[in-house]
CSV table of C-alpha atoms in Angstrom, one decimal:
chain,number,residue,atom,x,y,z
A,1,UNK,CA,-26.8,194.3,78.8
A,2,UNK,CA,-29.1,191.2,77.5
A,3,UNK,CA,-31.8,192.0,74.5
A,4,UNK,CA,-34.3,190.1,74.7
A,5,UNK,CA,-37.6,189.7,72.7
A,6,UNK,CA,-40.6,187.4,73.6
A,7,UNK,CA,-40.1,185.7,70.3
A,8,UNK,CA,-36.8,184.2,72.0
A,9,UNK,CA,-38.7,181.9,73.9
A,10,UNK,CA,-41.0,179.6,73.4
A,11,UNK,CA,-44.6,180.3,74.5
A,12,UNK,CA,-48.6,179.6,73.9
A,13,UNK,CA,-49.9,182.3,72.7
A,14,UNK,CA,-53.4,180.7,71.8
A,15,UNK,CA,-54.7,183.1,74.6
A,16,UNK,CA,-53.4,186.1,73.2
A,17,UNK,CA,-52.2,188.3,74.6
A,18,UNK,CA,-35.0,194.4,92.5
A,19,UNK,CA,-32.0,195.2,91.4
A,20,UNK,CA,-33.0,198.1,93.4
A,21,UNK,CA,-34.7,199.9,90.6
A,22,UNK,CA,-37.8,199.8,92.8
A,23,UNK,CA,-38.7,199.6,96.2
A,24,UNK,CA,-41.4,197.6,98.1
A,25,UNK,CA,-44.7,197.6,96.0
A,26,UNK,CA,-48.6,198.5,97.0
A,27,UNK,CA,-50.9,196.9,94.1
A,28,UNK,CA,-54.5,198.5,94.3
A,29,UNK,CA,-57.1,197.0,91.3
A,30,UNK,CA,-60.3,199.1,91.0
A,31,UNK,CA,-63.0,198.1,88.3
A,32,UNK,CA,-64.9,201.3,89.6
A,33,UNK,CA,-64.6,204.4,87.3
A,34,UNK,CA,-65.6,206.6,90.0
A,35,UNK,CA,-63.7,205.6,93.0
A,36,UNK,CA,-60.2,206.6,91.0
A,37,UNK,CA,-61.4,209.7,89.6
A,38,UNK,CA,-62.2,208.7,86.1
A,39,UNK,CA,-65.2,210.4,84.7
A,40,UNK,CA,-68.4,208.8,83.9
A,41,UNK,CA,-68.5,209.4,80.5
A,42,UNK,CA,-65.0,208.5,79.1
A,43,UNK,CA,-65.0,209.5,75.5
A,44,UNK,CA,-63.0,212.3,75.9
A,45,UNK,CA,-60.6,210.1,77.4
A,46,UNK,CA,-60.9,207.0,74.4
A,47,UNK,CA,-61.8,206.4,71.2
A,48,UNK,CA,-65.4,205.2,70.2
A,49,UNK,CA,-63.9,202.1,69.3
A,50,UNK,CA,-63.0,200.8,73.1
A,51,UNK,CA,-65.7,202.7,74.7
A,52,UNK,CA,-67.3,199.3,75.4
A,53,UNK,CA,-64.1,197.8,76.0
A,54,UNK,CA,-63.9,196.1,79.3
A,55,UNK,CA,-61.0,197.6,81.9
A,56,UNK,CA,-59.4,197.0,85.0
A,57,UNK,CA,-57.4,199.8,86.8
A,58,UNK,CA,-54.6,198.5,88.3
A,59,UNK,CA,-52.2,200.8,90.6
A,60,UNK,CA,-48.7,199.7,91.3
A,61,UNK,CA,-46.9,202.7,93.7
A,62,UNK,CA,-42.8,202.7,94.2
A,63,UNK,CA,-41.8,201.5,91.0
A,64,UNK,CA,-39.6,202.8,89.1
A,65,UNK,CA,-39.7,205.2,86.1
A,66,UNK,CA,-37.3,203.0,84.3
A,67,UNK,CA,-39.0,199.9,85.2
A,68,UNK,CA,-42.4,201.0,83.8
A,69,UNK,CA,-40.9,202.3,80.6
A,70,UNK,CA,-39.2,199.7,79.8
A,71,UNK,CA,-42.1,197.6,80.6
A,72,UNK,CA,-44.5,199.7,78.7
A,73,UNK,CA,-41.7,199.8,75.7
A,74,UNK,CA,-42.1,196.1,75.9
A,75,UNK,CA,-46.0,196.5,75.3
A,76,UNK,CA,-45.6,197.7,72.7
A,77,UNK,CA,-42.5,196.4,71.1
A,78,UNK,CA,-41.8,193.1,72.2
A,79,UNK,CA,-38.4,194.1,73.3
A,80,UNK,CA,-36.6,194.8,76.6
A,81,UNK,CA,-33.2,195.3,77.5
A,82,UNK,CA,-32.2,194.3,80.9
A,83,UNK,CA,-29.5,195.6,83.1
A,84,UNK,CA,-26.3,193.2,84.6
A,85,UNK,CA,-27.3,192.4,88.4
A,86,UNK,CA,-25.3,194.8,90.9
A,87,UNK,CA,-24.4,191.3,92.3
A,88,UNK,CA,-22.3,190.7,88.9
A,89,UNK,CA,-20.1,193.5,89.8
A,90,UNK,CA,-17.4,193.1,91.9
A,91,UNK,CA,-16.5,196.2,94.1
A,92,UNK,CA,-13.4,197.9,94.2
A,93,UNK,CA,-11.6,199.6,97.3
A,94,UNK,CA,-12.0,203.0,96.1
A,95,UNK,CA,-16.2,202.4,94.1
A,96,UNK,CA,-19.6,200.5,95.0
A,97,UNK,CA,-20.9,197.9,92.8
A,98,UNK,CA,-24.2,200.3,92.7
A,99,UNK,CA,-21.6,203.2,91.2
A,100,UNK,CA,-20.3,200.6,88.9
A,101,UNK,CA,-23.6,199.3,87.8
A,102,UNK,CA,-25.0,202.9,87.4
A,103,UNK,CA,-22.0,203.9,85.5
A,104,UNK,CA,-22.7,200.5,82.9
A,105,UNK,CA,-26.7,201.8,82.6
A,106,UNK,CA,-25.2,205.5,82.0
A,107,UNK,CA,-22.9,204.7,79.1
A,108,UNK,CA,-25.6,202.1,77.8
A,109,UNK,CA,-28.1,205.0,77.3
A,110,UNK,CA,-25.1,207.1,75.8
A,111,UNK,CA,-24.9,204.4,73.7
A,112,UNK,CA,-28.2,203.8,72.2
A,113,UNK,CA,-29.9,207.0,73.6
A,114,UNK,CA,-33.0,206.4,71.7
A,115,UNK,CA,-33.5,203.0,73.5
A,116,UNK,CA,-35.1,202.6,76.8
A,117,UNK,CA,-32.4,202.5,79.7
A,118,UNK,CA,-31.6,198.7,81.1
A,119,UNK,CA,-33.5,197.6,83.5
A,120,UNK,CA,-33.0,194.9,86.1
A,121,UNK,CA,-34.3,192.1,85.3
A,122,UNK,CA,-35.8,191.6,88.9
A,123,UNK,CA,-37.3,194.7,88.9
A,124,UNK,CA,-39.4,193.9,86.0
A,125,UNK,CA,-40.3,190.3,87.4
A,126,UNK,CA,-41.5,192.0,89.4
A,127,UNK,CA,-43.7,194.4,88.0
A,128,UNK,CA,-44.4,192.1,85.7
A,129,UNK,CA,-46.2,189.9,88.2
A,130,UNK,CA,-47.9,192.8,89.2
A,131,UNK,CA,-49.2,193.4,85.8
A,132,UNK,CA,-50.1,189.6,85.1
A,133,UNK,CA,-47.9,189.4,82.4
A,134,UNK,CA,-46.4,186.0,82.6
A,135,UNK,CA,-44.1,186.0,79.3
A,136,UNK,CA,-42.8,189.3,80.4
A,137,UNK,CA,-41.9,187.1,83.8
A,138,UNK,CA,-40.3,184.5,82.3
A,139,UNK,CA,-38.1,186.6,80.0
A,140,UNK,CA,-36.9,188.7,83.4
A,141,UNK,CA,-36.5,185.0,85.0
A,142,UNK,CA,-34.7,184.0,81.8
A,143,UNK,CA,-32.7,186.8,82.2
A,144,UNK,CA,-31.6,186.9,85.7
A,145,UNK,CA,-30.8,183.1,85.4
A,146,UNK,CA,-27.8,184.0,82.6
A,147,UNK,CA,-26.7,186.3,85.2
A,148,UNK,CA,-26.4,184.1,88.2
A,149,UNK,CA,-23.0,183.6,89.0
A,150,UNK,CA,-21.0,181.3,91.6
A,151,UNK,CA,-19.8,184.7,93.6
A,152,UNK,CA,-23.2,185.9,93.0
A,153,UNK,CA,-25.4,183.7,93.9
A,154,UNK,CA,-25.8,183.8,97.9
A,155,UNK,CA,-25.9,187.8,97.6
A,156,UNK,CA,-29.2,186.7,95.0
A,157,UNK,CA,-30.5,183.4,97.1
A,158,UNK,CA,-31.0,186.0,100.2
A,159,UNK,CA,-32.6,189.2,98.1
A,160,UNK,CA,-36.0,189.9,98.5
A,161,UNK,CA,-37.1,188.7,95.3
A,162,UNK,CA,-36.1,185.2,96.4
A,163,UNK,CA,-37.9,185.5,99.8
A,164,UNK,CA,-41.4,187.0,97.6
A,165,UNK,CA,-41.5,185.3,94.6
A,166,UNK,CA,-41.3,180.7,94.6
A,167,UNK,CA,-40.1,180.6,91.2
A,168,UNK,CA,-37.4,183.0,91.5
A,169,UNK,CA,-36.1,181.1,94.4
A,170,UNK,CA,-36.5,177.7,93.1
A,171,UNK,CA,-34.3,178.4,90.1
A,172,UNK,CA,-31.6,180.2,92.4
A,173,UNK,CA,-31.8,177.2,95.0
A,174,UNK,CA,-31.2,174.9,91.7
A,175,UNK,CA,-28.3,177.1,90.4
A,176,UNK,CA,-26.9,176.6,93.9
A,177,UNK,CA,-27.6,173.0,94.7
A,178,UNK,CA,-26.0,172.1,90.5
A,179,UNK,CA,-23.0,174.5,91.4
A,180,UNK,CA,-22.3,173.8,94.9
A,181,UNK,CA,-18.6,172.2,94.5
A,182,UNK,CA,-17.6,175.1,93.4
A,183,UNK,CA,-19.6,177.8,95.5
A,184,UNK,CA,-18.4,176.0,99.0
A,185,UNK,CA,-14.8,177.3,97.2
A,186,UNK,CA,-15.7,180.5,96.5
A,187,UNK,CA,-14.6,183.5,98.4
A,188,UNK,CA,-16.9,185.8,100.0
């Protein structure tokens, strides 16, 4: 697994602030309190000091529990740990590479069982897009970038994520076109 924290790459702050961990996403965004079944008067639900805070709801369905607490860790820490790409493992006659890459994430969280599980790192792109939370992105690009491999890279340059997202594909389309002596060679 990659740690990474936002501090490891350079960004502006002077605004402030699927590896098949999810599925196909629905966003929703709401600025109406009453349409989601919030009540009107929220101070039971916050403290007086955001009561005149602005808010927009925003609803993002079929993602995974991992995915939004890892994300939600990140919030609040600055810190995520992403998962190796079921592309980086190579299967074996007698096991999937989704059993081998569940059986990394299980030992990881034996591991360190007070971190948040890995994550893919395409999973939280993705989500991350969602959310509008574009250093998030670009440490999830950062890391599936380090994980691109020759064998890997057609199983990654035909994934969804490639096919939603421009900036995903452009940097898998540049691995490939910068690495293409040796991916014609490859074996499939």
């Amino acid at each position: 697994s990659s740690d990474v924290c936002s501090s490891d790459l350079p960004f502006d702050d002077s605004d402030a602030d699927s590896d098949d961990d999810t599925t196909d996403s629905r966003l929703e965004s709401s600025t109406s309190k009453q349409d989601r079944g919030f009540p009107e008067n929220r101070s039971s639900l916050t403290s007086s000091r955001f009561k005149s805070t602005p808010y927009h709801t925003i609803i993002v369905n079929e993602a995974s529990y991992a995915t939004y607490h890892a994300v939600l860790v990140y919030i609040l820490t600055n810190h995520v740990t992403f998962a190796p790409l079921t592309s980086a493992f190579l299967p074996s006659a007698a096991v999937s590479t989704r059993q081998l890459r569940s059986s990394y994430i299980s030992s990881e969280v034996k591991r360190r069982p007070l971190h948040p599980a890995p994550v893919s790192p395409k999973s939280v792109y993705r989500l991350a897009h969602l959310l509008d939370m574009p250093q998030l992105q670009a440490l999830a690009l950062a890391s599936l970038k380090t994980q691109i491999s020759d064998n890997a890279i057609g199983i990654e340059l035909f994934s969804d994520i490639s096919g939603w997202y421009d900036e995903v594909q452009t940097m898998l389309v540049d691995y490939a076109a910068a690495h293409w002596a040796k991916i014609g060679r490859a074996s499939c």
